[in-house]
Amino acid sequence: MLSETNYSMSELVYLFVDGESTPLQNDILFNALASNTDLQQELQEAILIRDTLVSDSVALAVPLKITTTIFQNAGVALPSNLVVGAAASFGEKIFLGFKSIALPLFTAVGGAFIALGFMNYFQSENNASNNTLAGTNLNKYTNNNPNTFSNNRNNKLTDNNFSNNKISNNKHNNITTANEIVAKKEDKIEESNITTSILKSNETQVYNKSIAISQSALAQNTSLLNQILFTNNNNLTSSPIGNLPINNSEFITSYNEKLPLSFAVRGMMNLSSFPAGTKSTANEVPSNFTISIGYDLTAETKIGIEGGRQSIRYYTFENGKNEKATQRESIDWAGAYIRHNFNELTFFNLTPFANGTLGATVSGPTGRMITGFKWQPENSISLSAGVEASTFFYQKSSNWQNISALGFIYQVEINY
Amino acid sequence: MIQKVSNKSDEQLFEMLSGDKAKKEAGFTELYQRHSQRIYQYCRRICVNDELASDVLQETFLKLLNAAQSKQVMTNIPGFMLRIARNHCLDIRKKQNKQVTFDNIEIPSYDISLESKELKHLLVIALDALPDEQKEAIVLQAYSGLSYQEISEITNVPISTVRNWVVRGKKKLREILAPYIKELEQ
């Protein structure tokens, strides 16, 4: 056996780094290190190699699949704290994330195209209305372009302006103006009749013709006015001129006749899972999607029910006695949600929202929290994107534990 | 007073494996949690192949279970398991008959300065180029966290030999990686 002092300085470096050197050897090494730069360099590199080896060993986690197989073959139940398994690599997470969102992404993109289709349809209809108005005298009589009323109504209906009666007032003002138009037209007709009776000339027939033309023009303008009202406000019936103006309460009643229901499809891309080792899973079946039905409590708050499937790796055990563990790749859940849109914080047509859900899975309760932005290109459709935190609780040996996930969500909502 | 499973010694847990179902499950789970990682790490670096390493890990734990059920007396559970794993790995290495010499090792070159991840990758390649006994000694020491003395007991060689394997192996690793480490330092 070698004596403590029979090692070279270089060998002592490695013994020291491995914690295998004696105090005497340490003293010898430290004395040499003080004046030997090469030895200092060797010590630095030996430490670097040791640290790299250790970090490599830490990265070599036992694959979950192997753990499962071993426990199955040993006839032993797989404990849930081992379920979280090995961490996926970054590339693997990206791949699995994209794979798991294929269907929801397809749905969302499809929904976006439908939304764009609706937008184009309504835009072309509005353009048609503008063209019809362009050739009439109505714009001359009204201080506000009727199209302004259309824009106000379309853009502001879901905003707080509704509660401020701006829409109702706009409408009221325009309808009042429309009545004034009719009144002016009728005055002109009366003036014509008076003029006709005063002249009492051979030209009476000609004036009678002009009266007929004026009445025809009045009828046309009345029809046009009805068209404008009908076109620009689908929720209002085309009112006879004699019944105008419609008051605010009538308008609000008309708005409430719109069904306060919505249907939404939401997709999710997993960003991270907790505990850190929880692995994103590759599913044979589509997952990471949510379907929800909502009811508008107010213009800002909505409640509803929703359910979906999320990629979470877990195990079920035969007969509940852990005889045989079966690996599952996704979990179904359902719950009730409440969603609040912060309309007063809207900027660039993006409205912030927060969504909370309480629900359950086969293993226990689940909770989800979403925060993000909503974009509503048209009354019937809104698109949302945000971040979702979800947690699933399960029971292990009488203790409740949980697995959580963080994901990016995107949603298409259809309002009825 | 009932002792927590996590507070029991390896030997006590081993005895539990031959008990009733609940004891067996508790004992097996605890032993697995304590030792599976280091055995897998050893197997993974010695066998190189992930699938083979997994097979060895599985074989090791099943043999441990069999040993317990046949009422064998065991005094060094980690050593026993590492020996089983080692024998399997050495058999695999013999079958692979893989001989990588120090001279013909190919390490990919990188244009950019090395990151620690790349260094790790290079280190694994370099480790595989070492003679089997040096590589095994380093793996047992760095990956399985064994002391020279423990390595000596598992491999049945004098501690001085283990010391030489580890020191020479690490010096060779340094030699192989020297140009890359310099680049990293720059």
Coordinates of C-alpha atoms in Angstrom, one line a residue:
Chain A
M1 CA 0.0 0.0 0.0
L2 CA 1.2 3.5 -0.9
S3 CA 2.2 5.8 1.8
E4 CA 0.1 9.0 2.2
T5 CA 2.9 11.1 0.8
N6 CA 3.8 8.8 -2.2
Y7 CA 1.3 10.3 -4.5
S8 CA 2.1 12.8 -7.2
M9 CA 0.6 16.3 -6.8
S10 CA -1.6 15.7 -9.7
E11 CA -3.0 12.5 -8.1
L12 CA -3.6 14.4 -4.9
V13 CA -5.7 16.9 -6.8
Y14 CA -8.2 14.2 -7.7
L15 CA -8.2 12.5 -4.3
F16 CA -8.9 15.9 -2.8
V17 CA -11.7 16.7 -5.2
D18 CA -13.3 13.2 -4.6
G19 CA -13.0 13.8 -0.8
E20 CA -10.7 10.8 -0.5
S21 CA -7.5 12.7 0.7
T22 CA -6.3 12.7 4.2
P23 CA -5.5 15.9 6.2
L24 CA -1.8 15.4 5.7
Q25 CA -2.3 15.0 2.0
N26 CA -4.4 18.2 2.0
D27 CA -1.7 20.1 3.6
I28 CA 0.9 18.9 1.1
L29 CA -1.5 19.8 -1.8
F30 CA -2.3 23.3 -0.4
N31 CA 1.4 24.1 0.0
A32 CA 2.1 23.1 -3.6
L33 CA -1.0 24.9 -4.9
A34 CA 0.2 28.2 -3.5
S35 CA 3.1 28.4 -6.0
N36 CA 2.1 26.2 -8.8
T37 CA -0.3 27.7 -11.4
D38 CA -0.4 24.5 -13.5
L39 CA -1.6 22.6 -10.4
Q40 CA -4.2 25.3 -9.8
Q41 CA -5.4 24.9 -13.3
E42 CA -5.6 21.1 -12.9
L43 CA -7.6 21.6 -9.7
Q44 CA -10.0 23.9 -11.4
E45 CA -10.5 21.4 -14.3
A46 CA -10.9 18.5 -11.9
I47 CA -13.6 20.3 -10.1
L48 CA -15.3 21.1 -13.4
I49 CA -15.2 17.5 -14.5
R50 CA -16.6 16.3 -11.2
D51 CA -19.4 18.9 -11.3
T52 CA -20.2 18.0 -14.9
L53 CA -20.3 14.3 -14.0
V54 CA -22.6 15.0 -11.0
S55 CA -24.9 17.1 -13.1
D56 CA -25.1 14.4 -15.8
S57 CA -26.0 11.9 -13.1
V58 CA -28.8 14.1 -11.8
A59 CA -30.2 14.4 -15.4
L60 CA -30.4 10.6 -15.7
A61 CA -33.8 10.0 -14.1
V62 CA -35.4 6.6 -14.2
P63 CA -38.0 6.6 -17.0
L64 CA -41.6 6.4 -15.6
K65 CA -42.4 3.7 -18.0
I66 CA -39.6 1.5 -16.5
T67 CA -40.8 2.3 -13.0
T68 CA -44.3 1.2 -13.9
T69 CA -43.1 -2.0 -15.5
I70 CA -41.0 -2.9 -12.5
F71 CA -43.8 -2.3 -10.1
Q72 CA -46.2 -4.3 -12.2
N73 CA -43.8 -7.2 -12.5
A74 CA -43.1 -7.1 -8.8
G75 CA -46.9 -7.1 -8.1
V76 CA -46.6 -3.9 -6.2
A77 CA -48.8 -0.9 -6.5
L78 CA -47.2 2.2 -8.0
P79 CA -47.2 5.0 -5.5
S80 CA -48.6 8.2 -6.8
N81 CA -45.5 10.2 -5.8
L82 CA -43.6 8.2 -8.4
V83 CA -46.3 8.9 -11.0
V84 CA -44.9 12.2 -11.8
G85 CA -41.9 10.4 -13.3
A86 CA -39.2 11.8 -15.3
A87 CA -39.0 15.2 -16.7
A88 CA -39.5 15.6 -20.4
S89 CA -36.8 17.4 -22.3
F90 CA -37.6 20.8 -23.7
G91 CA -37.8 19.6 -27.2
E92 CA -40.0 16.7 -26.1
K93 CA -42.3 19.1 -24.3
I94 CA -42.7 21.3 -27.4
F95 CA -43.4 18.3 -29.6
L96 CA -45.9 16.8 -27.2
G97 CA -47.5 20.2 -26.6
F98 CA -48.1 20.7 -30.3
K99 CA -49.3 17.1 -30.8
S100 CA -51.8 17.5 -28.0
I101 CA -53.3 20.7 -29.4
A102 CA -53.8 19.6 -32.9
L103 CA -57.6 19.2 -32.8
P104 CA -58.2 22.2 -30.5
L105 CA -56.0 24.3 -32.8
F106 CA -57.9 23.1 -35.8
T107 CA -61.2 24.0 -34.1
A108 CA -59.9 27.4 -33.1
V109 CA -58.6 28.2 -36.6
G110 CA -61.9 27.0 -38.0
G111 CA -63.7 29.2 -35.6
A112 CA -61.6 32.2 -36.6
F113 CA -62.4 31.7 -40.2
I114 CA -66.1 31.5 -39.5
A115 CA -65.7 34.7 -37.5
L116 CA -64.0 36.4 -40.4
G117 CA -66.7 35.2 -42.7
F118 CA -69.3 36.7 -40.5
M119 CA -67.4 40.0 -40.3
N120 CA -67.2 40.2 -44.1
Y121 CA -70.9 39.4 -44.5
F122 CA -71.9 42.1 -42.1
Q123 CA -69.5 44.6 -43.5
S124 CA -70.8 44.1 -47.1
E125 CA -74.4 44.4 -45.8
N126 CA -73.5 47.7 -44.1
N127 CA -71.9 48.9 -47.3
A128 CA -75.1 48.1 -49.2
S129 CA -77.0 50.2 -46.7
N130 CA -74.6 53.1 -47.2
N131 CA -75.0 52.9 -51.0
T132 CA -78.8 53.0 -50.7
L133 CA -78.7 56.1 -48.5
A134 CA -76.3 57.9 -50.8
G135 CA -78.9 58.8 -53.4
T136 CA -81.6 60.0 -51.0
N137 CA -82.3 63.4 -49.4
L138 CA -82.4 61.9 -46.0
N139 CA -78.9 62.7 -45.2
K140 CA -79.6 66.3 -46.0
Y141 CA -82.3 66.5 -43.4
T142 CA -80.6 64.6 -40.6
N143 CA -77.8 66.2 -38.6
N144 CA -76.4 62.7 -37.9
N145 CA -75.7 60.3 -40.7
P146 CA -77.9 57.3 -40.1
N147 CA -74.8 55.2 -40.6
T148 CA -73.4 56.7 -37.4
F149 CA -76.3 55.2 -35.6
S150 CA -75.5 51.9 -37.2
N151 CA -71.8 52.1 -36.1
N152 CA -72.7 53.3 -32.7
R153 CA -75.0 50.4 -32.2
N154 CA -72.7 47.7 -33.5
N155 CA -69.6 48.9 -31.7
K156 CA -71.0 50.0 -28.4
L157 CA -73.7 47.5 -27.7
T158 CA -71.5 45.4 -25.5
D159 CA -69.7 48.2 -23.9
N160 CA -70.7 50.3 -20.9
N161 CA -72.2 52.8 -23.2
F162 CA -75.2 50.6 -23.3
S163 CA -75.8 51.2 -19.7
N164 CA -75.2 54.9 -20.3
N165 CA -78.1 54.9 -22.7
K166 CA -75.8 56.3 -25.4
I167 CA -77.2 53.8 -27.9
S168 CA -80.7 54.4 -26.9
N169 CA -80.2 58.2 -27.0
N170 CA -78.5 58.0 -30.4
K171 CA -81.4 55.9 -31.7
H172 CA -83.9 58.2 -30.1
N173 CA -82.3 61.3 -31.6
N174 CA -82.1 59.8 -35.0
I175 CA -85.7 58.5 -34.9
T176 CA -86.8 61.9 -33.7
T177 CA -84.9 63.4 -36.6
A178 CA -86.6 61.0 -38.9
N179 CA -90.0 62.1 -37.7
E180 CA -89.0 65.7 -38.3
I181 CA -88.1 64.7 -41.8
V182 CA -91.5 63.2 -42.3
A183 CA -93.1 66.2 -40.7
K184 CA -91.2 68.5 -43.1
K185 CA -92.2 66.4 -46.0
E186 CA -95.8 66.6 -45.0
D187 CA -95.5 70.4 -44.5
K188 CA -94.2 70.7 -48.0
I189 CA -97.1 68.7 -49.4
E190 CA -99.5 70.9 -47.5
E191 CA -97.7 74.0 -48.9
S192 CA -98.0 72.5 -52.3
N193 CA -101.7 71.9 -51.8
I194 CA -102.2 75.5 -50.6
T195 CA -100.3 76.8 -53.5
T196 CA -102.4 74.6 -55.8
S197 CA -105.7 76.0 -54.5
I198 CA -104.5 79.6 -54.6
L199 CA -103.4 79.5 -58.2
K200 CA -106.5 77.9 -59.5
S201 CA -105.2 78.1 -63.0
N202 CA -105.0 75.8 -66.0
E203 CA -101.9 74.5 -64.5
T204 CA -103.9 72.8 -61.7
Q205 CA -103.4 69.5 -63.4
V206 CA -99.7 70.0 -63.4
Y207 CA -99.6 70.9 -59.7
N208 CA -101.8 67.9 -58.9
K209 CA -99.2 65.9 -60.7
S210 CA -96.5 67.5 -58.5
I211 CA -98.5 66.7 -55.5
A212 CA -98.7 63.1 -56.6
I213 CA -95.0 63.1 -57.1
S214 CA -94.4 64.6 -53.7
Q215 CA -96.6 62.1 -52.0
S216 CA -94.8 59.3 -53.9
A217 CA -91.5 60.8 -52.7
L218 CA -92.9 60.9 -49.2
A219 CA -93.9 57.2 -49.5
Q220 CA -90.5 56.4 -50.8
N221 CA -88.7 58.2 -48.1
T222 CA -90.9 56.6 -45.4
S223 CA -90.0 53.2 -46.9
L224 CA -86.4 54.1 -46.9
L225 CA -86.5 55.3 -43.4
N226 CA -88.0 52.0 -42.4
Q227 CA -85.3 50.2 -44.3
I228 CA -82.6 52.2 -42.5
L229 CA -84.1 51.4 -39.2
F230 CA -84.5 47.7 -40.1
T231 CA -81.1 47.4 -41.6
N232 CA -79.2 49.1 -38.9
N233 CA -81.0 47.5 -36.0
N234 CA -81.9 43.9 -36.4
N235 CA -83.2 43.8 -32.9
L236 CA -85.8 46.5 -33.6
T237 CA -88.8 45.8 -35.7
S238 CA -89.4 48.1 -38.6
S239 CA -91.7 50.5 -36.9
P240 CA -94.4 52.5 -38.6
I241 CA -93.4 56.1 -38.7
G242 CA -96.5 57.0 -36.7
N243 CA -95.3 55.0 -33.7
L244 CA -91.9 56.7 -33.5
P245 CA -90.0 57.6 -31.5
I246 CA -89.4 54.4 -29.7
N247 CA -88.4 55.1 -26.1
N248 CA -85.4 53.7 -24.2
S249 CA -87.3 51.1 -22.3
E250 CA -88.7 49.6 -25.5
F251 CA -85.1 49.5 -26.8
I252 CA -83.8 47.7 -23.7
T253 CA -86.7 45.2 -23.9
S254 CA -85.7 44.6 -27.4
Y255 CA -82.0 44.0 -26.5
N256 CA -83.0 41.6 -23.8
E257 CA -84.9 39.5 -26.2
K258 CA -81.5 38.4 -27.6
L259 CA -80.7 35.0 -26.1
P260 CA -78.0 35.5 -23.4
L261 CA -76.4 32.2 -24.1
S262 CA -73.0 31.3 -25.5
F263 CA -71.2 28.3 -26.7
A264 CA -67.4 28.1 -26.6
V265 CA -64.6 25.7 -27.5
R266 CA -61.2 26.2 -25.9
G267 CA -57.9 24.7 -26.6
M268 CA -54.8 24.6 -24.4
M269 CA -51.1 24.2 -25.0
N270 CA -49.3 22.9 -22.0
L271 CA -46.5 25.2 -20.9
S272 CA -45.4 23.7 -17.7
S273 CA -46.5 21.2 -15.1
F274 CA -45.9 20.8 -11.3
P275 CA -44.3 19.0 -9.6
A276 CA -41.4 19.7 -11.9
G277 CA -41.1 16.1 -12.9
T278 CA -44.7 15.8 -14.2
K279 CA -44.5 14.9 -17.8
S280 CA -46.6 16.1 -20.6
T281 CA -48.0 13.2 -22.4
A282 CA -48.5 12.1 -26.0
N283 CA -52.1 11.1 -26.4
E284 CA -53.7 8.7 -28.8
V285 CA -56.9 10.6 -28.3
P286 CA -57.4 14.3 -28.6
S287 CA -57.0 16.2 -25.4
N288 CA -56.4 19.6 -23.9
F289 CA -59.7 20.9 -25.0
T290 CA -62.8 22.4 -23.2
I291 CA -66.4 22.9 -24.3
S292 CA -68.5 25.3 -22.4
I293 CA -72.0 26.7 -22.3
G294 CA -72.5 30.1 -20.7
Y295 CA -75.3 32.4 -19.6
D296 CA -74.8 36.2 -19.5
L297 CA -75.7 37.4 -16.0
T298 CA -74.9 41.0 -17.0
A299 CA -73.1 42.6 -19.8
E300 CA -69.8 41.8 -18.0
T301 CA -70.4 38.7 -16.1
K302 CA -71.1 35.2 -17.3
I303 CA -71.7 31.9 -15.6
G304 CA -71.9 28.5 -17.1
I305 CA -70.8 24.9 -17.2
E306 CA -67.8 23.4 -18.9
G307 CA -66.0 20.2 -19.3
G308 CA -63.0 18.8 -21.1
R309 CA -60.0 16.6 -21.3
Q310 CA -56.5 17.5 -20.2
S311 CA -53.2 15.8 -20.7
I312 CA -52.1 14.6 -17.3
R313 CA -50.3 11.3 -16.7
Y314 CA -51.8 9.3 -13.9
Y315 CA -52.6 5.7 -13.0
T316 CA -55.7 3.7 -12.1
F317 CA -55.5 0.6 -10.1
E318 CA -57.6 -2.5 -10.5
N319 CA -60.2 -3.1 -7.8
G320 CA -58.9 0.0 -6.1
K321 CA -56.3 -2.2 -4.3
N322 CA -53.4 -1.3 -6.5
E323 CA -53.2 -4.8 -7.9
K324 CA -52.3 -3.6 -11.3
A325 CA -51.5 -0.1 -12.3
T326 CA -52.7 1.2 -15.7
Q327 CA -51.2 4.3 -17.1
R328 CA -53.5 7.0 -18.3
E329 CA -52.5 9.9 -20.5
S330 CA -55.4 12.3 -20.0
I331 CA -58.1 13.0 -17.5
D332 CA -61.7 14.1 -18.1
W333 CA -63.1 16.9 -16.0
A334 CA -66.3 19.0 -15.7
G335 CA -67.3 22.0 -13.6
A336 CA -69.0 25.3 -13.3
Y337 CA -67.4 28.6 -14.1
I338 CA -67.8 32.3 -13.7
R339 CA -66.2 34.8 -16.1
H340 CA -65.9 38.5 -15.8
N341 CA -65.0 40.9 -18.6
F342 CA -63.3 44.1 -17.6
N343 CA -65.0 46.2 -20.2
E344 CA -63.7 49.5 -18.7
L345 CA -60.2 48.3 -19.3
T346 CA -60.7 47.7 -23.0
F347 CA -57.9 48.9 -25.2
F348 CA -57.3 48.3 -28.9
N349 CA -60.6 46.3 -28.9
L350 CA -59.0 43.9 -26.4
T351 CA -60.9 43.3 -23.2
P352 CA -59.2 41.7 -20.3
F353 CA -61.1 38.9 -18.6
A354 CA -60.7 36.5 -15.7
N355 CA -62.3 33.1 -15.5
G356 CA -62.6 30.8 -12.5
T357 CA -63.8 27.2 -12.6
L358 CA -64.5 24.7 -9.9
G359 CA -65.1 21.1 -10.9
A360 CA -64.3 17.5 -10.4
T361 CA -62.5 14.5 -12.0
V362 CA -62.7 10.8 -11.1
S363 CA -59.9 11.3 -8.6
G364 CA -61.2 14.4 -6.9
P365 CA -61.8 18.1 -7.2
T366 CA -60.2 20.3 -9.8
G367 CA -59.8 24.1 -10.1
R368 CA -58.9 26.3 -13.0
M369 CA -58.1 29.9 -13.3
I370 CA -57.7 31.8 -16.6
T371 CA -56.7 35.3 -17.3
G372 CA -56.4 36.8 -20.7
F373 CA -57.8 39.0 -23.4
K374 CA -61.0 38.8 -25.5
W375 CA -61.4 40.3 -28.9
Q376 CA -64.9 40.6 -30.3
P377 CA -64.9 41.3 -34.0
E378 CA -68.7 40.9 -34.2
N379 CA -71.6 40.5 -31.7
S380 CA -72.0 36.8 -32.3
I381 CA -68.4 35.8 -32.0
S382 CA -65.5 36.5 -29.7
L383 CA -62.0 35.1 -29.7
S384 CA -59.9 34.9 -26.5
A385 CA -56.4 34.0 -25.6
G386 CA -54.7 33.8 -22.2
V387 CA -53.0 31.7 -19.6
E388 CA -54.6 29.0 -17.6
A389 CA -53.5 27.4 -14.4
S390 CA -55.2 24.2 -13.5
T391 CA -54.9 21.8 -10.6
F392 CA -56.1 18.3 -10.0
F393 CA -56.4 16.9 -6.5
Y394 CA -56.1 13.2 -5.7
Q395 CA -56.0 11.2 -2.5
K396 CA -53.0 9.2 -1.4
S397 CA -52.9 7.4 1.9
S398 CA -55.7 9.6 3.3
N399 CA -53.7 12.7 2.3
W400 CA -54.8 15.1 -0.5
Q401 CA -52.1 15.9 -3.0
N402 CA -52.3 17.7 -6.3
I403 CA -50.8 18.0 -9.7
S404 CA -50.9 21.4 -11.4
A405 CA -50.3 22.7 -14.9
L406 CA -49.8 25.9 -16.6
G407 CA -51.0 26.4 -20.2
F408 CA -51.7 28.8 -23.0
I409 CA -55.3 28.9 -24.0
Y410 CA -57.2 30.0 -27.0
Q411 CA -61.0 30.1 -27.3
V412 CA -63.7 30.7 -29.8
E413 CA -67.1 31.7 -28.4
I414 CA -70.4 32.0 -30.3
N415 CA -73.0 34.2 -28.7
Y416 CA -76.7 33.6 -29.5
Chain B
M1 CA -44.6 2.7 18.6
I2 CA -44.8 2.2 14.8
Q3 CA -41.7 3.2 13.0
K4 CA -42.1 5.2 9.8
V5 CA -41.1 3.3 6.7
S6 CA -38.8 6.1 5.7
N7 CA -36.9 5.7 9.0
K8 CA -36.3 2.0 8.6
S9 CA -32.9 0.7 7.6
D10 CA -32.4 -1.1 4.3
E11 CA -32.2 -4.4 6.1
Q12 CA -35.5 -3.8 7.8
L13 CA -37.1 -2.9 4.6
F14 CA -35.6 -6.0 3.0
E15 CA -37.3 -8.1 5.7
M16 CA -40.6 -6.4 5.0
L17 CA -40.5 -7.8 1.4
S18 CA -41.2 -11.3 2.7
G19 CA -44.1 -10.0 4.9
D20 CA -47.7 -9.6 4.0
K21 CA -48.9 -7.6 1.0
A22 CA -49.0 -4.2 2.7
K23 CA -45.5 -4.6 4.2
K24 CA -44.2 -5.9 0.9
E25 CA -45.5 -2.9 -1.0
A26 CA -44.3 -0.4 1.6
G27 CA -40.8 -2.0 1.8
F28 CA -40.4 -2.3 -2.0
T29 CA -41.5 1.2 -2.7
E30 CA -39.1 2.6 -0.1
L31 CA -36.2 0.6 -1.4
Y32 CA -37.0 1.6 -4.9
Q33 CA -37.1 5.2 -4.0
R34 CA -33.8 5.0 -2.2
H35 CA -31.7 3.1 -4.7
S36 CA -33.3 2.9 -8.1
Q37 CA -31.8 6.2 -9.2
R38 CA -28.2 5.4 -8.5
I39 CA -28.5 1.9 -10.0
Y40 CA -30.1 3.2 -13.1
Q41 CA -27.5 5.9 -13.4
Y42 CA -24.8 3.3 -13.1
C43 CA -26.5 1.0 -15.7
R44 CA -27.2 3.9 -18.0
R45 CA -23.6 4.9 -18.2
I46 CA -22.1 1.4 -18.3
C47 CA -24.6 -0.2 -20.7
V48 CA -24.9 3.1 -22.7
N49 CA -28.1 1.8 -24.2
D50 CA -31.2 3.1 -22.4
E51 CA -33.2 0.0 -23.0
L52 CA -30.5 -2.3 -21.7
A53 CA -30.1 -0.2 -18.6
S54 CA -33.8 -0.4 -18.0
D55 CA -33.7 -4.2 -18.3
V56 CA -30.9 -4.4 -15.9
L57 CA -32.7 -2.2 -13.4
Q58 CA -35.8 -4.3 -13.6
E59 CA -33.8 -7.5 -13.2
T60 CA -32.0 -6.1 -10.2
F61 CA -35.2 -5.3 -8.3
L62 CA -36.9 -8.6 -9.2
K63 CA -33.8 -10.5 -7.9
L64 CA -33.9 -8.4 -4.7
L65 CA -37.5 -9.4 -4.3
N66 CA -36.8 -13.1 -5.0
A67 CA -33.9 -13.0 -2.5
A68 CA -36.2 -11.6 0.2
Q69 CA -38.9 -14.1 -0.5
S70 CA -36.4 -17.0 -0.2
K71 CA -35.5 -15.6 3.2
Q72 CA -31.9 -14.8 2.4
V73 CA -30.0 -12.8 5.1
M74 CA -28.8 -9.5 3.7
T75 CA -26.4 -7.0 5.3
N76 CA -25.6 -4.6 2.5
I77 CA -28.6 -4.0 0.3
P78 CA -27.2 -1.3 -1.9
G79 CA -24.0 -3.3 -2.4
F80 CA -26.1 -6.4 -3.2
M81 CA -28.2 -4.6 -5.8
L82 CA -25.2 -2.9 -7.4
R83 CA -23.4 -6.2 -7.7
I84 CA -26.4 -7.7 -9.4
A85 CA -26.6 -4.7 -11.7
R86 CA -22.9 -4.8 -12.3
N87 CA -22.8 -8.4 -13.2
H88 CA -25.6 -7.9 -15.7
C89 CA -23.9 -4.8 -17.2
L90 CA -20.6 -6.6 -17.5
D91 CA -22.3 -9.5 -19.3
I92 CA -23.8 -7.0 -21.7
R93 CA -20.5 -5.3 -22.2
K94 CA -18.9 -8.6 -23.1
K95 CA -21.6 -9.4 -25.6
Q96 CA -21.3 -5.9 -27.1
N97 CA -17.5 -6.5 -27.2
K98 CA -17.1 -2.9 -27.7
Q99 CA -13.6 -1.6 -27.8
V100 CA -13.2 2.1 -28.1
T101 CA -9.6 3.1 -27.8
F102 CA -8.3 6.4 -26.6
D103 CA -6.8 7.2 -29.9
N104 CA -9.8 6.7 -32.2
I105 CA -12.3 8.5 -30.1
E106 CA -14.2 11.1 -32.2
I107 CA -15.5 14.1 -30.5
P108 CA -17.6 16.5 -32.5
S109 CA -16.1 19.9 -32.9
Y110 CA -18.1 23.0 -32.1
D111 CA -17.7 26.4 -33.8
I112 CA -19.1 28.3 -30.9
S113 CA -17.8 28.4 -27.4
L114 CA -18.9 25.5 -25.3
E115 CA -21.8 25.5 -23.1
S116 CA -21.9 23.3 -20.0
K117 CA -24.5 21.1 -21.7
E118 CA -22.2 20.5 -24.5
L119 CA -19.4 19.8 -22.1
K120 CA -21.6 17.2 -20.5
H121 CA -22.3 15.6 -23.8
L122 CA -18.5 15.5 -24.6
L123 CA -17.8 14.1 -21.2
V124 CA -20.2 11.2 -21.7
I125 CA -18.5 10.4 -25.0
A126 CA -15.1 10.6 -23.4
L127 CA -16.2 8.5 -20.5
D128 CA -17.2 5.8 -22.9
A129 CA -13.7 5.8 -24.4
L130 CA -12.0 4.9 -21.1
P131 CA -11.0 1.4 -20.3
D132 CA -13.9 -0.5 -18.7
E133 CA -12.5 -0.7 -15.2
Q134 CA -11.7 3.0 -15.1
K135 CA -15.0 4.0 -16.5
E136 CA -16.8 1.8 -14.0
A137 CA -14.9 3.1 -11.1
I138 CA -15.7 6.7 -12.1
V139 CA -19.4 5.9 -12.7
L140 CA -19.6 4.2 -9.3
Q141 CA -17.8 7.1 -7.6
A142 CA -19.5 10.0 -9.4
Y143 CA -22.9 8.7 -10.5
S144 CA -23.6 6.2 -7.7
G145 CA -21.9 8.3 -5.0
L146 CA -19.8 5.5 -3.6
S147 CA -16.6 5.9 -1.8
Y148 CA -13.4 4.2 -2.9
Q149 CA -13.9 1.8 -0.1
E150 CA -17.4 0.9 -1.2
I151 CA -16.3 0.5 -4.8
S152 CA -13.5 -1.8 -3.6
E153 CA -16.1 -4.0 -1.9
I154 CA -18.4 -4.2 -4.9
T155 CA -15.7 -4.8 -7.4
N156 CA -13.6 -7.1 -5.1
V157 CA -10.4 -5.3 -5.8
P158 CA -8.0 -3.5 -3.3
I159 CA -8.8 0.1 -2.5
S160 CA -5.5 1.2 -4.0
T161 CA -6.5 -0.2 -7.3
V162 CA -9.8 1.6 -7.2
R163 CA -7.9 4.8 -6.4
N164 CA -5.7 4.3 -9.4
W165 CA -8.6 3.6 -11.7
V166 CA -10.4 6.7 -10.6
V167 CA -7.4 9.0 -10.7
R168 CA -6.1 7.7 -14.0
G169 CA -9.5 7.8 -15.5
K170 CA -10.2 11.3 -14.5
K171 CA -6.8 12.4 -15.7
K172 CA -7.6 10.9 -19.1
L173 CA -10.9 12.6 -19.1
R174 CA -9.1 15.9 -18.5
E175 CA -6.7 15.2 -21.2
I176 CA -9.4 14.4 -23.8
L177 CA -11.4 17.5 -22.8
A178 CA -8.5 19.9 -22.4
P179 CA -8.9 21.8 -25.7
Y180 CA -12.7 22.1 -25.1
I181 CA -12.3 23.2 -21.5
K182 CA -9.8 25.9 -22.6
E183 CA -12.3 27.1 -25.2
L184 CA -15.0 27.2 -22.5
E185 CA -12.7 29.2 -20.3
Q186 CA -12.1 31.7 -23.0

